[in-house]
């Protein structure tokens, strides 16, 4: 990826090189192969901001998409699913902005495009502290926290520990009843690395797309595979994912009862990964919740039916 220019980031604290096509130079060069216009445009807006945490001697240059400007309404903070990135929001993010909402898309520590060369801890506790310090340093107002799939577990864990930071929750096809990483946490590191390396393989990612989405062409799924595995091409991805696995992962079922915030639950009717019957269970356990089942939709509604997701969030927030 040939570097042509140096641009000042919107935080004003650092400068970042950009390619001839406008991509930040810290993205893997394979970003140039992505065809999806929405993914390409959101990728150009990804930046790294320093986040100081207690478990690292140096600030972590943390990847996110920042809003063009802060507004009076509650900020919307978008997380993402397991082993994914902020590019998951390529169709939804611009619609939320067009609706007048201050919107952030944040990469969960250990995934996405943050600079993890110092190999910081990427356990649940580290992810929680990192998100809190990012929120405190740059947002510092109670937020609407949006978590899809495993991101819902991230959101519940965060809201239970920092309730003052979260006014409302949006949980999308939530993976919140799994008991952490299970037996994978007991694997020897060498075996864990072997298993993790398979996660970035194109066949496995392509198969995951067939499971996650209700419909789509083969060409679309191939391109979405390239989008979904782009962050896996960073040199520290395997180390961060192994650290998450062997430290136990998320086990938040017992924290659900601690959630007092008003919660919007969105669920794809045809989810092949987590059945929509789970949505009803979660709705029952969260008395201050609203449930919307999305017809003819799979596990990732914010990619498959972004208009429905945005309309639901806007109505919920306003």
PDB file of C-alpha atoms in Angstrom:
ATOM      1  CA  UNK A   1       0.000   0.000   0.000  1.00  0.00           C
ATOM      2  CA  UNK A   2       1.890   3.073  -1.214  1.00  0.00           C
ATOM      3  CA  UNK A   3       1.782   5.971   1.248  1.00  0.00           C
ATOM      4  CA  UNK A   4       1.104   9.335  -0.340  1.00  0.00           C
ATOM      5  CA  UNK A   5       0.096  11.685   2.429  1.00  0.00           C
ATOM      6  CA  UNK A   6       0.108  12.427   6.123  1.00  0.00           C
ATOM      7  CA  UNK A   7      -3.173  13.555   7.633  1.00  0.00           C
ATOM      8  CA  UNK A   8      -3.995  14.956  11.057  1.00  0.00           C
ATOM      9  CA  UNK A   9      -6.513  12.819  12.908  1.00  0.00           C
ATOM     10  CA  UNK A  10      -9.696  14.384  14.249  1.00  0.00           C
ATOM     11  CA  UNK A  11      -8.482  13.977  17.836  1.00  0.00           C
ATOM     12  CA  UNK A  12      -5.706  16.421  16.977  1.00  0.00           C
ATOM     13  CA  UNK A  13      -3.182  14.481  19.063  1.00  0.00           C
ATOM     14  CA  UNK A  14      -1.436  12.413  16.409  1.00  0.00           C
ATOM     15  CA  UNK A  15      -0.822  12.149  12.702  1.00  0.00           C
ATOM     16  CA  UNK A  16      -1.434   9.157  10.493  1.00  0.00           C
ATOM     17  CA  UNK A  17      -0.219   8.209   7.043  1.00  0.00           C
ATOM     18  CA  UNK A  18      -2.823   7.376   4.432  1.00  0.00           C
ATOM     19  CA  UNK A  19      -2.584   5.391   1.213  1.00  0.00           C
ATOM     20  CA  UNK A  20      -3.312   6.637  -2.269  1.00  0.00           C
ATOM     21  CA  UNK A  21      -6.878   5.365  -1.792  1.00  0.00           C
ATOM     22  CA  UNK A  22      -7.297   7.077   1.561  1.00  0.00           C
ATOM     23  CA  UNK A  23      -6.867   4.094   3.905  1.00  0.00           C
ATOM     24  CA  UNK A  24      -4.911   4.533   7.151  1.00  0.00           C
ATOM     25  CA  UNK A  25      -1.511   2.916   6.729  1.00  0.00           C
ATOM     26  CA  UNK A  26      -1.906   0.779   9.867  1.00  0.00           C
ATOM     27  CA  UNK A  27      -4.607  -1.284   8.155  1.00  0.00           C
ATOM     28  CA  UNK A  28      -3.399  -4.485   6.462  1.00  0.00           C
ATOM     29  CA  UNK A  29      -2.747  -3.831   2.788  1.00  0.00           C
ATOM     30  CA  UNK A  30      -5.407  -6.417   1.926  1.00  0.00           C
ATOM     31  CA  UNK A  31      -7.983  -3.685   2.636  1.00  0.00           C
ATOM     32  CA  UNK A  32      -7.355  -2.596  -0.963  1.00  0.00           C
ATOM     33  CA  UNK A  33      -8.946  -5.855  -2.176  1.00  0.00           C
ATOM     34  CA  UNK A  34     -12.276  -5.220  -0.480  1.00  0.00           C
ATOM     35  CA  UNK A  35     -14.969  -4.286  -3.006  1.00  0.00           C
ATOM     36  CA  UNK A  36     -17.829  -3.300  -0.690  1.00  0.00           C
ATOM     37  CA  UNK A  37     -18.066   0.521  -1.000  1.00  0.00           C
ATOM     38  CA  UNK A  38     -19.533   0.914   2.501  1.00  0.00           C
ATOM     39  CA  UNK A  39     -16.725  -1.117   4.064  1.00  0.00           C
ATOM     40  CA  UNK A  40     -14.113   0.864   2.156  1.00  0.00           C
ATOM     41  CA  UNK A  41     -15.573   4.196   3.237  1.00  0.00           C
ATOM     42  CA  UNK A  42     -15.796   3.223   6.913  1.00  0.00           C
ATOM     43  CA  UNK A  43     -12.264   1.801   6.814  1.00  0.00           C
ATOM     44  CA  UNK A  44     -10.984   5.207   5.710  1.00  0.00           C
ATOM     45  CA  UNK A  45     -12.425   6.732   8.892  1.00  0.00           C
ATOM     46  CA  UNK A  46     -10.751   4.317  11.306  1.00  0.00           C
ATOM     47  CA  UNK A  47      -8.183   6.013  13.496  1.00  0.00           C
ATOM     48  CA  UNK A  48      -6.066   5.165  16.513  1.00  0.00           C
ATOM     49  CA  UNK A  49      -6.317   7.123  19.742  1.00  0.00           C
ATOM     50  CA  UNK A  50      -4.126   6.655  22.853  1.00  0.00           C
ATOM     51  CA  UNK A  51      -5.803   4.954  25.804  1.00  0.00           C
ATOM     52  CA  UNK A  52      -3.923   4.690  29.096  1.00  0.00           C
ATOM     53  CA  UNK A  53      -4.661   1.537  31.076  1.00  0.00           C
ATOM     54  CA  UNK A  54      -3.280   0.131  34.294  1.00  0.00           C
ATOM     55  CA  UNK A  55      -2.119  -3.175  32.804  1.00  0.00           C
ATOM     56  CA  UNK A  56       0.208  -1.653  30.191  1.00  0.00           C
ATOM     57  CA  UNK A  57       3.255   0.551  30.692  1.00  0.00           C
ATOM     58  CA  UNK A  58       2.458   2.469  27.525  1.00  0.00           C
ATOM     59  CA  UNK A  59      -0.818   3.826  26.181  1.00  0.00           C
ATOM     60  CA  UNK A  60      -2.601   1.511  23.778  1.00  0.00           C
ATOM     61  CA  UNK A  61      -3.182   3.108  20.398  1.00  0.00           C
ATOM     62  CA  UNK A  62      -6.797   2.021  20.118  1.00  0.00           C
ATOM     63  CA  UNK A  63      -8.797   1.813  16.909  1.00  0.00           C
ATOM     64  CA  UNK A  64     -12.247   3.309  16.500  1.00  0.00           C
ATOM     65  CA  UNK A  65     -14.434   5.428  14.254  1.00  0.00           C
ATOM     66  CA  UNK A  66     -15.217   8.768  15.869  1.00  0.00           C
ATOM     67  CA  UNK A  67     -18.221  11.008  15.202  1.00  0.00           C
ATOM     68  CA  UNK A  68     -17.774  14.072  13.055  1.00  0.00           C
ATOM     69  CA  UNK A  69     -18.867  16.192  16.010  1.00  0.00           C
ATOM     70  CA  UNK A  70     -20.241  15.775  19.507  1.00  0.00           C
ATOM     71  CA  UNK A  71     -23.924  16.506  19.936  1.00  0.00           C
ATOM     72  CA  UNK A  72     -26.298  17.026  22.818  1.00  0.00           C
ATOM     73  CA  UNK A  73     -27.991  13.622  22.655  1.00  0.00           C
ATOM     74  CA  UNK A  74     -26.637  10.557  24.396  1.00  0.00           C
ATOM     75  CA  UNK A  75     -23.720   9.168  22.400  1.00  0.00           C
ATOM     76  CA  UNK A  76     -24.246   5.794  20.736  1.00  0.00           C
ATOM     77  CA  UNK A  77     -21.255   3.466  21.201  1.00  0.00           C
ATOM     78  CA  UNK A  78     -21.148   0.438  18.909  1.00  0.00           C
ATOM     79  CA  UNK A  79     -19.214  -2.663  19.927  1.00  0.00           C
ATOM     80  CA  UNK A  80     -18.851  -5.731  17.696  1.00  0.00           C
ATOM     81  CA  UNK A  81     -19.030  -9.506  17.920  1.00  0.00           C
ATOM     82  CA  UNK A  82     -16.404 -12.143  18.685  1.00  0.00           C
ATOM     83  CA  UNK A  83     -13.172 -11.761  16.741  1.00  0.00           C
ATOM     84  CA  UNK A  84     -14.536  -8.946  14.602  1.00  0.00           C
ATOM     85  CA  UNK A  85     -14.031  -5.201  14.172  1.00  0.00           C
ATOM     86  CA  UNK A  86     -15.829  -1.894  13.786  1.00  0.00           C
ATOM     87  CA  UNK A  87     -16.233  -2.690  10.074  1.00  0.00           C
ATOM     88  CA  UNK A  88     -19.189  -4.808  11.168  1.00  0.00           C
ATOM     89  CA  UNK A  89     -21.086  -1.486  11.257  1.00  0.00           C
ATOM     90  CA  UNK A  90     -20.324  -0.499   7.662  1.00  0.00           C
ATOM     91  CA  UNK A  91     -23.997  -0.192   6.680  1.00  0.00           C
ATOM     92  CA  UNK A  92     -25.473   0.926  10.001  1.00  0.00           C
ATOM     93  CA  UNK A  93     -22.962   3.577  11.080  1.00  0.00           C
ATOM     94  CA  UNK A  94     -23.687   6.106   8.297  1.00  0.00           C
ATOM     95  CA  UNK A  95     -27.450   5.675   8.800  1.00  0.00           C
ATOM     96  CA  UNK A  96     -27.110   6.454  12.507  1.00  0.00           C
ATOM     97  CA  UNK A  97     -25.073   9.535  11.684  1.00  0.00           C
ATOM     98  CA  UNK A  98     -27.627  10.629   9.110  1.00  0.00           C
ATOM     99  CA  UNK A  99     -30.279  10.275  11.812  1.00  0.00           C
ATOM    100  CA  UNK A 100     -28.423  12.924  13.815  1.00  0.00           C
ATOM    101  CA  UNK A 101     -26.963  10.632  16.480  1.00  0.00           C
ATOM    102  CA  UNK A 102     -23.448  11.035  17.830  1.00  0.00           C
ATOM    103  CA  UNK A 103     -22.051   7.613  16.992  1.00  0.00           C
ATOM    104  CA  UNK A 104     -18.827   5.860  17.934  1.00  0.00           C
ATOM    105  CA  UNK A 105     -17.693   2.460  16.653  1.00  0.00           C
ATOM    106  CA  UNK A 106     -15.091   1.003  19.016  1.00  0.00           C
ATOM    107  CA  UNK A 107     -12.864  -2.010  18.521  1.00  0.00           C
ATOM    108  CA  UNK A 108     -12.903  -4.289  21.557  1.00  0.00           C
ATOM    109  CA  UNK A 109      -9.374  -4.771  22.913  1.00  0.00           C
ATOM    110  CA  UNK A 110      -7.702  -7.776  21.293  1.00  0.00           C
ATOM    111  CA  UNK A 111      -9.685  -7.570  18.061  1.00  0.00           C
ATOM    112  CA  UNK A 112     -10.037  -4.876  15.450  1.00  0.00           C
ATOM    113  CA  UNK A 113      -7.130  -2.679  14.398  1.00  0.00           C
ATOM    114  CA  UNK A 114      -5.547  -1.374  17.607  1.00  0.00           C
ATOM    115  CA  UNK A 115      -1.762  -1.420  17.909  1.00  0.00           C
ATOM    116  CA  UNK A 116      -1.100  -4.394  20.209  1.00  0.00           C
ATOM    117  CA  UNK A 117       2.586  -4.819  19.449  1.00  0.00           C
ATOM    118  CA  UNK A 118       3.463  -4.640  23.203  1.00  0.00           C
ATOM    119  CA  UNK A 119       1.098  -7.642  23.671  1.00  0.00           C
ATOM    120  CA  UNK A 120      -1.038  -6.317  26.532  1.00  0.00           C
ATOM    121  CA  UNK A 121      -3.427  -8.591  28.417  1.00  0.00           C
ATOM    122  CA  UNK A 122      -6.654  -9.222  26.476  1.00  0.00           C
ATOM    123  CA  UNK A 123      -8.701 -10.960  29.169  1.00  0.00           C
ATOM    124  CA  UNK A 124     -12.254  -9.974  30.064  1.00  0.00           C
ATOM    125  CA  UNK A 125     -10.956  -7.690  32.808  1.00  0.00           C
ATOM    126  CA  UNK A 126      -8.502  -6.019  30.444  1.00  0.00           C
ATOM    127  CA  UNK A 127     -11.190  -5.509  27.803  1.00  0.00           C
ATOM    128  CA  UNK A 128     -13.475  -3.958  30.423  1.00  0.00           C
ATOM    129  CA  UNK A 129     -10.842  -1.557  31.748  1.00  0.00           C
ATOM    130  CA  UNK A 130      -9.772  -0.577  28.247  1.00  0.00           C
ATOM    131  CA  UNK A 131     -13.331   0.282  27.241  1.00  0.00           C
ATOM    132  CA  UNK A 132     -13.854   2.242  30.447  1.00  0.00           C
ATOM    133  CA  UNK A 133     -10.668   4.281  30.003  1.00  0.00           C
ATOM    134  CA  UNK A 134     -11.515   4.986  26.362  1.00  0.00           C
ATOM    135  CA  UNK A 135     -15.007   6.106  27.404  1.00  0.00           C
ATOM    136  CA  UNK A 136     -13.682   8.269  30.249  1.00  0.00           C
ATOM    137  CA  UNK A 137     -10.944   9.879  28.152  1.00  0.00           C
ATOM    138  CA  UNK A 138     -12.920  10.672  25.004  1.00  0.00           C
ATOM    139  CA  UNK A 139     -16.667  10.375  25.594  1.00  0.00           C
ATOM    140  CA  UNK A 140     -17.152  11.032  29.318  1.00  0.00           C
ATOM    141  CA  UNK A 141     -20.953  11.146  29.156  1.00  0.00           C
ATOM    142  CA  UNK A 142     -23.445   8.372  29.873  1.00  0.00           C
ATOM    143  CA  UNK A 143     -23.871   6.409  26.658  1.00  0.00           C
ATOM    144  CA  UNK A 144     -26.163   4.022  24.852  1.00  0.00           C
ATOM    145  CA  UNK A 145     -24.038   0.889  24.560  1.00  0.00           C
ATOM    146  CA  UNK A 146     -24.783  -1.419  21.618  1.00  0.00           C
ATOM    147  CA  UNK A 147     -23.525  -5.005  21.649  1.00  0.00           C
ATOM    148  CA  UNK A 148     -24.147  -7.634  18.946  1.00  0.00           C
ATOM    149  CA  UNK A 149     -23.491 -11.351  19.497  1.00  0.00           C
ATOM    150  CA  UNK A 150     -20.551 -11.672  21.942  1.00  0.00           C
ATOM    151  CA  UNK A 151     -20.484  -7.866  22.039  1.00  0.00           C
ATOM    152  CA  UNK A 152     -23.699  -8.168  24.052  1.00  0.00           C
ATOM    153  CA  UNK A 153     -21.721 -10.016  26.745  1.00  0.00           C
ATOM    154  CA  UNK A 154     -19.117  -7.225  26.617  1.00  0.00           C
ATOM    155  CA  UNK A 155     -21.920  -4.684  27.049  1.00  0.00           C
ATOM    156  CA  UNK A 156     -23.605  -6.504  29.954  1.00  0.00           C
ATOM    157  CA  UNK A 157     -20.294  -7.018  31.749  1.00  0.00           C
ATOM    158  CA  UNK A 158     -19.441  -3.336  31.301  1.00  0.00           C
ATOM    159  CA  UNK A 159     -22.867  -2.038  32.361  1.00  0.00           C
ATOM    160  CA  UNK A 160     -22.860  -4.261  35.459  1.00  0.00           C
ATOM    161  CA  UNK A 161     -19.448  -2.921  36.513  1.00  0.00           C
ATOM    162  CA  UNK A 162     -19.859   0.716  35.415  1.00  0.00           C
ATOM    163  CA  UNK A 163     -23.613   1.439  35.557  1.00  0.00           C
ATOM    164  CA  UNK A 164     -22.968   5.169  35.749  1.00  0.00           C
ATOM    165  CA  UNK A 165     -21.479   5.084  32.236  1.00  0.00           C
ATOM    166  CA  UNK A 166     -24.471   3.447  30.523  1.00  0.00           C
ATOM    167  CA  UNK A 167     -27.953   4.944  30.201  1.00  0.00           C
ATOM    168  CA  UNK A 168     -29.414   2.296  27.880  1.00  0.00           C
ATOM    169  CA  UNK A 169     -28.400  -0.997  26.289  1.00  0.00           C
ATOM    170  CA  UNK A 170     -29.072  -2.400  22.840  1.00  0.00           C
ATOM    171  CA  UNK A 171     -28.417  -6.142  22.578  1.00  0.00           C
ATOM    172  CA  UNK A 172     -28.468  -7.757  19.132  1.00  0.00           C
ATOM    173  CA  UNK A 173     -28.683 -11.558  18.749  1.00  0.00           C
ATOM    174  CA  UNK A 174     -26.939 -11.703  22.103  1.00  0.00           C
ATOM    175  CA  UNK A 175     -24.424 -14.420  22.960  1.00  0.00           C
ATOM    176  CA  UNK A 176     -24.786 -14.121  26.733  1.00  0.00           C
ATOM    177  CA  UNK A 177     -25.501 -17.612  28.061  1.00  0.00           C
ATOM    178  CA  UNK A 178     -22.263 -19.339  27.029  1.00  0.00           C
ATOM    179  CA  UNK A 179     -19.995 -20.289  29.925  1.00  0.00           C
ATOM    180  CA  UNK A 180     -16.883 -18.526  28.742  1.00  0.00           C
ATOM    181  CA  UNK A 181     -14.508 -20.339  26.413  1.00  0.00           C
ATOM    182  CA  UNK A 182     -15.179 -23.643  28.211  1.00  0.00           C
ATOM    183  CA  UNK A 183     -12.607 -26.389  27.737  1.00  0.00           C
ATOM    184  CA  UNK A 184     -10.550 -24.164  25.449  1.00  0.00           C
ATOM    185  CA  UNK A 185      -9.306 -22.304  28.533  1.00  0.00           C
ATOM    186  CA  UNK A 186      -7.448 -25.457  29.648  1.00  0.00           C
ATOM    187  CA  UNK A 187      -5.632 -26.058  26.378  1.00  0.00           C
ATOM    188  CA  UNK A 188      -1.823 -25.849  26.344  1.00  0.00           C
ATOM    189  CA  UNK A 189      -0.729 -22.668  24.605  1.00  0.00           C
ATOM    190  CA  UNK A 190       0.767 -24.500  21.628  1.00  0.00           C
ATOM    191  CA  UNK A 191      -2.538 -26.269  20.998  1.00  0.00           C
ATOM    192  CA  UNK A 192      -4.471 -23.011  21.507  1.00  0.00           C
ATOM    193  CA  UNK A 193      -2.327 -21.279  18.879  1.00  0.00           C
ATOM    194  CA  UNK A 194      -3.017 -24.075  16.406  1.00  0.00           C
ATOM    195  CA  UNK A 195      -6.763 -23.772  16.949  1.00  0.00           C
ATOM    196  CA  UNK A 196      -6.752 -19.986  16.760  1.00  0.00           C
ATOM    197  CA  UNK A 197      -4.829 -20.000  13.486  1.00  0.00           C
ATOM    198  CA  UNK A 198      -7.779 -21.808  11.888  1.00  0.00           C
ATOM    199  CA  UNK A 199     -10.096 -18.921  12.787  1.00  0.00           C
ATOM    200  CA  UNK A 200      -8.619 -16.729  10.082  1.00  0.00           C
ATOM    201  CA  UNK A 201      -8.792 -19.319   7.319  1.00  0.00           C
ATOM    202  CA  UNK A 202     -10.927 -18.281   4.371  1.00  0.00           C
ATOM    203  CA  UNK A 203     -12.944 -21.559   4.220  1.00  0.00           C
ATOM    204  CA  UNK A 204     -13.921 -21.308   7.901  1.00  0.00           C
ATOM    205  CA  UNK A 205     -14.813 -17.629   7.640  1.00  0.00           C
ATOM    206  CA  UNK A 206     -16.795 -18.245   4.471  1.00  0.00           C
ATOM    207  CA  UNK A 207     -18.733 -21.045   6.164  1.00  0.00           C
ATOM    208  CA  UNK A 208     -19.423 -18.724   9.105  1.00  0.00           C
ATOM    209  CA  UNK A 209     -20.962 -16.238   6.687  1.00  0.00           C
ATOM    210  CA  UNK A 210     -23.293 -18.894   5.306  1.00  0.00           C
ATOM    211  CA  UNK A 211     -24.409 -19.602   8.875  1.00  0.00           C
ATOM    212  CA  UNK A 212     -24.664 -15.968   9.965  1.00  0.00           C
ATOM    213  CA  UNK A 213     -26.733 -14.560   7.116  1.00  0.00           C
ATOM    214  CA  UNK A 214     -30.148 -15.498   5.858  1.00  0.00           C
ATOM    215  CA  UNK A 215     -29.369 -14.705   2.242  1.00  0.00           C
ATOM    216  CA  UNK A 216     -26.642 -13.398  -0.033  1.00  0.00           C
ATOM    217  CA  UNK A 217     -24.693 -14.283  -3.170  1.00  0.00           C
ATOM    218  CA  UNK A 218     -21.448 -16.247  -3.167  1.00  0.00           C
ATOM    219  CA  UNK A 219     -19.550 -13.179  -4.411  1.00  0.00           C
ATOM    220  CA  UNK A 220     -20.997 -11.092  -1.584  1.00  0.00           C
ATOM    221  CA  UNK A 221     -20.046 -13.706   0.998  1.00  0.00           C
ATOM    222  CA  UNK A 222     -16.487 -13.842  -0.351  1.00  0.00           C
ATOM    223  CA  UNK A 223     -16.159 -10.078  -0.018  1.00  0.00           C
ATOM    224  CA  UNK A 224     -17.715 -10.090   3.453  1.00  0.00           C
ATOM    225  CA  UNK A 225     -15.208 -12.809   4.372  1.00  0.00           C
ATOM    226  CA  UNK A 226     -12.379 -10.461   3.394  1.00  0.00           C
ATOM    227  CA  UNK A 227     -13.945  -7.718   5.488  1.00  0.00           C
ATOM    228  CA  UNK A 228     -14.470  -9.986   8.481  1.00  0.00           C
ATOM    229  CA  UNK A 229     -10.949 -11.422   8.575  1.00  0.00           C
ATOM    230  CA  UNK A 230      -9.019  -8.235   7.758  1.00  0.00           C
ATOM    231  CA  UNK A 231      -8.014  -7.612  11.383  1.00  0.00           C
ATOM    232  CA  UNK A 232      -6.717 -11.216  11.639  1.00  0.00           C
ATOM    233  CA  UNK A 233      -3.851 -10.228   9.347  1.00  0.00           C
ATOM    234  CA  UNK A 234      -2.272  -7.976  11.977  1.00  0.00           C
ATOM    235  CA  UNK A 235       0.833  -9.643  13.486  1.00  0.00           C
ATOM    236  CA  UNK A 236      -0.416  -9.709  17.100  1.00  0.00           C
ATOM    237  CA  UNK A 237      -3.906 -11.059  16.403  1.00  0.00           C
ATOM    238  CA  UNK A 238      -3.122 -14.665  17.341  1.00  0.00           C
ATOM    239  CA  UNK A 239      -1.463 -13.676  20.631  1.00  0.00           C
ATOM    240  CA  UNK A 240      -4.424 -11.510  21.656  1.00  0.00           C
ATOM    241  CA  UNK A 241      -6.993 -14.163  20.785  1.00  0.00           C
ATOM    242  CA  UNK A 242      -5.116 -16.930  22.583  1.00  0.00           C
ATOM    243  CA  UNK A 243      -4.859 -14.731  25.686  1.00  0.00           C
ATOM    244  CA  UNK A 244      -8.624 -14.234  25.619  1.00  0.00           C
ATOM    245  CA  UNK A 245      -9.252 -17.964  25.195  1.00  0.00           C
ATOM    246  CA  UNK A 246      -7.008 -19.263  27.961  1.00  0.00           C
ATOM    247  CA  UNK A 247      -8.188 -16.648  30.476  1.00  0.00           C
ATOM    248  CA  UNK A 248     -11.730 -17.981  30.313  1.00  0.00           C
ATOM    249  CA  UNK A 249     -13.763 -15.561  28.182  1.00  0.00           C
ATOM    250  CA  UNK A 250     -17.156 -14.069  29.051  1.00  0.00           C
ATOM    251  CA  UNK A 251     -19.565 -15.724  31.478  1.00  0.00           C
ATOM    252  CA  UNK A 252     -22.206 -13.068  32.158  1.00  0.00           C
ATOM    253  CA  UNK A 253     -25.415 -15.018  32.770  1.00  0.00           C
ATOM    254  CA  UNK A 254     -25.270 -14.189  36.480  1.00  0.00           C
ATOM    255  CA  UNK A 255     -24.802 -10.466  35.724  1.00  0.00           C
ATOM    256  CA  UNK A 256     -28.042 -10.118  33.748  1.00  0.00           C
ATOM    257  CA  UNK A 257     -30.064  -9.596  36.923  1.00  0.00           C
ATOM    258  CA  UNK A 258     -27.829  -6.627  37.790  1.00  0.00           C
ATOM    259  CA  UNK A 259     -28.863  -4.734  34.668  1.00  0.00           C
ATOM    260  CA  UNK A 260     -31.299  -1.950  35.524  1.00  0.00           C
ATOM    261  CA  UNK A 261     -30.907   0.094  32.349  1.00  0.00           C
ATOM    262  CA  UNK A 262     -33.702   0.159  29.815  1.00  0.00           C
ATOM    263  CA  UNK A 263     -32.734  -2.382  27.148  1.00  0.00           C
ATOM    264  CA  UNK A 264     -33.673  -2.894  23.512  1.00  0.00           C
ATOM    265  CA  UNK A 265     -33.330  -6.501  22.346  1.00  0.00           C
ATOM    266  CA  UNK A 266     -33.121  -7.094  18.582  1.00  0.00           C
ATOM    267  CA  UNK A 267     -33.063 -10.604  17.154  1.00  0.00           C
ATOM    268  CA  UNK A 268     -33.055 -12.099  13.672  1.00  0.00           C
ATOM    269  CA  UNK A 269     -35.981 -14.474  13.311  1.00  0.00           C
ATOM    270  CA  UNK A 270     -33.895 -16.931  11.263  1.00  0.00           C
ATOM    271  CA  UNK A 271     -30.728 -16.838  13.396  1.00  0.00           C
ATOM    272  CA  UNK A 272     -28.970 -20.191  12.808  1.00  0.00           C
ATOM    273  CA  UNK A 273     -26.274 -19.516  15.421  1.00  0.00           C
ATOM    274  CA  UNK A 274     -28.350 -18.491  18.469  1.00  0.00           C
ATOM    275  CA  UNK A 275     -32.039 -19.338  18.232  1.00  0.00           C
ATOM    276  CA  UNK A 276     -34.561 -16.535  18.562  1.00  0.00           C
ATOM    277  CA  UNK A 277     -36.074 -18.504  21.462  1.00  0.00           C
ATOM    278  CA  UNK A 278     -33.113 -17.172  23.456  1.00  0.00           C
ATOM    279  CA  UNK A 279     -34.445 -13.661  22.834  1.00  0.00           C
ATOM    280  CA  UNK A 280     -37.609 -14.478  24.746  1.00  0.00           C
ATOM    281  CA  UNK A 281     -35.598 -15.864  27.670  1.00  0.00           C
ATOM    282  CA  UNK A 282     -33.482 -12.713  27.800  1.00  0.00           C
ATOM    283  CA  UNK A 283     -36.571 -10.516  27.526  1.00  0.00           C
ATOM    284  CA  UNK A 284     -38.088 -12.319  30.526  1.00  0.00           C
ATOM    285  CA  UNK A 285     -34.915 -11.860  32.584  1.00  0.00           C
ATOM    286  CA  UNK A 286     -34.702  -8.140  31.797  1.00  0.00           C
ATOM    287  CA  UNK A 287     -37.992  -6.647  33.010  1.00  0.00           C
ATOM    288  CA  UNK A 288     -37.034  -3.199  31.700  1.00  0.00           C
ATOM    289  CA  UNK A 289     -36.633  -4.410  28.120  1.00  0.00           C
ATOM    290  CA  UNK A 290     -38.255  -4.202  24.704  1.00  0.00           C
ATOM    291  CA  UNK A 291     -37.998  -7.057  22.203  1.00  0.00           C
ATOM    292  CA  UNK A 292     -38.119  -6.747  18.411  1.00  0.00           C
ATOM    293  CA  UNK A 293     -37.875  -9.892  16.287  1.00  0.00           C
ATOM    294  CA  UNK A 294     -36.596  -9.078  12.793  1.00  0.00           C
ATOM    295  CA  UNK A 295     -38.322 -11.166  10.117  1.00  0.00           C
ATOM    296  CA  UNK A 296     -36.312 -13.001   7.451  1.00  0.00           C
ATOM    297  CA  UNK A 297     -33.016 -12.086   9.084  1.00  0.00           C
ATOM    298  CA  UNK A 298     -30.044 -14.043  10.411  1.00  0.00           C
ATOM    299  CA  UNK A 299     -27.466 -13.540  13.162  1.00  0.00           C
ATOM    300  CA  UNK A 300     -26.090 -10.135  12.141  1.00  0.00           C
ATOM    301  CA  UNK A 301     -29.068  -7.821  11.480  1.00  0.00           C
ATOM    302  CA  UNK A 302     -26.941  -4.657  11.376  1.00  0.00           C
ATOM    303  CA  UNK A 303     -25.346  -6.044   8.199  1.00  0.00           C
ATOM    304  CA  UNK A 304     -28.373  -7.848   6.773  1.00  0.00           C
ATOM    305  CA  UNK A 305     -31.127  -5.353   7.659  1.00  0.00           C
ATOM    306  CA  UNK A 306     -29.443  -2.119   8.799  1.00  0.00           C
ATOM    307  CA  UNK A 307     -32.523   0.015   8.127  1.00  0.00           C
ATOM    308  CA  UNK A 308     -34.608  -1.958  10.641  1.00  0.00           C
ATOM    309  CA  UNK A 309     -31.812  -1.791  13.215  1.00  0.00           C
ATOM    310  CA  UNK A 310     -31.351   1.952  12.826  1.00  0.00           C
ATOM    311  CA  UNK A 311     -35.062   2.714  12.956  1.00  0.00           C
ATOM    312  CA  UNK A 312     -35.375   0.634  16.126  1.00  0.00           C
ATOM    313  CA  UNK A 313     -32.393   2.322  17.789  1.00  0.00           C
ATOM    314  CA  UNK A 314     -33.535   5.823  16.838  1.00  0.00           C
ATOM    315  CA  UNK A 315     -37.023   5.175  18.201  1.00  0.00           C
ATOM    316  CA  UNK A 316     -35.560   3.630  21.365  1.00  0.00           C
ATOM    317  CA  UNK A 317     -33.138   6.479  22.012  1.00  0.00           C
ATOM    318  CA  UNK A 318     -35.381   9.396  21.210  1.00  0.00           C
TER     319      UNK A 318
END
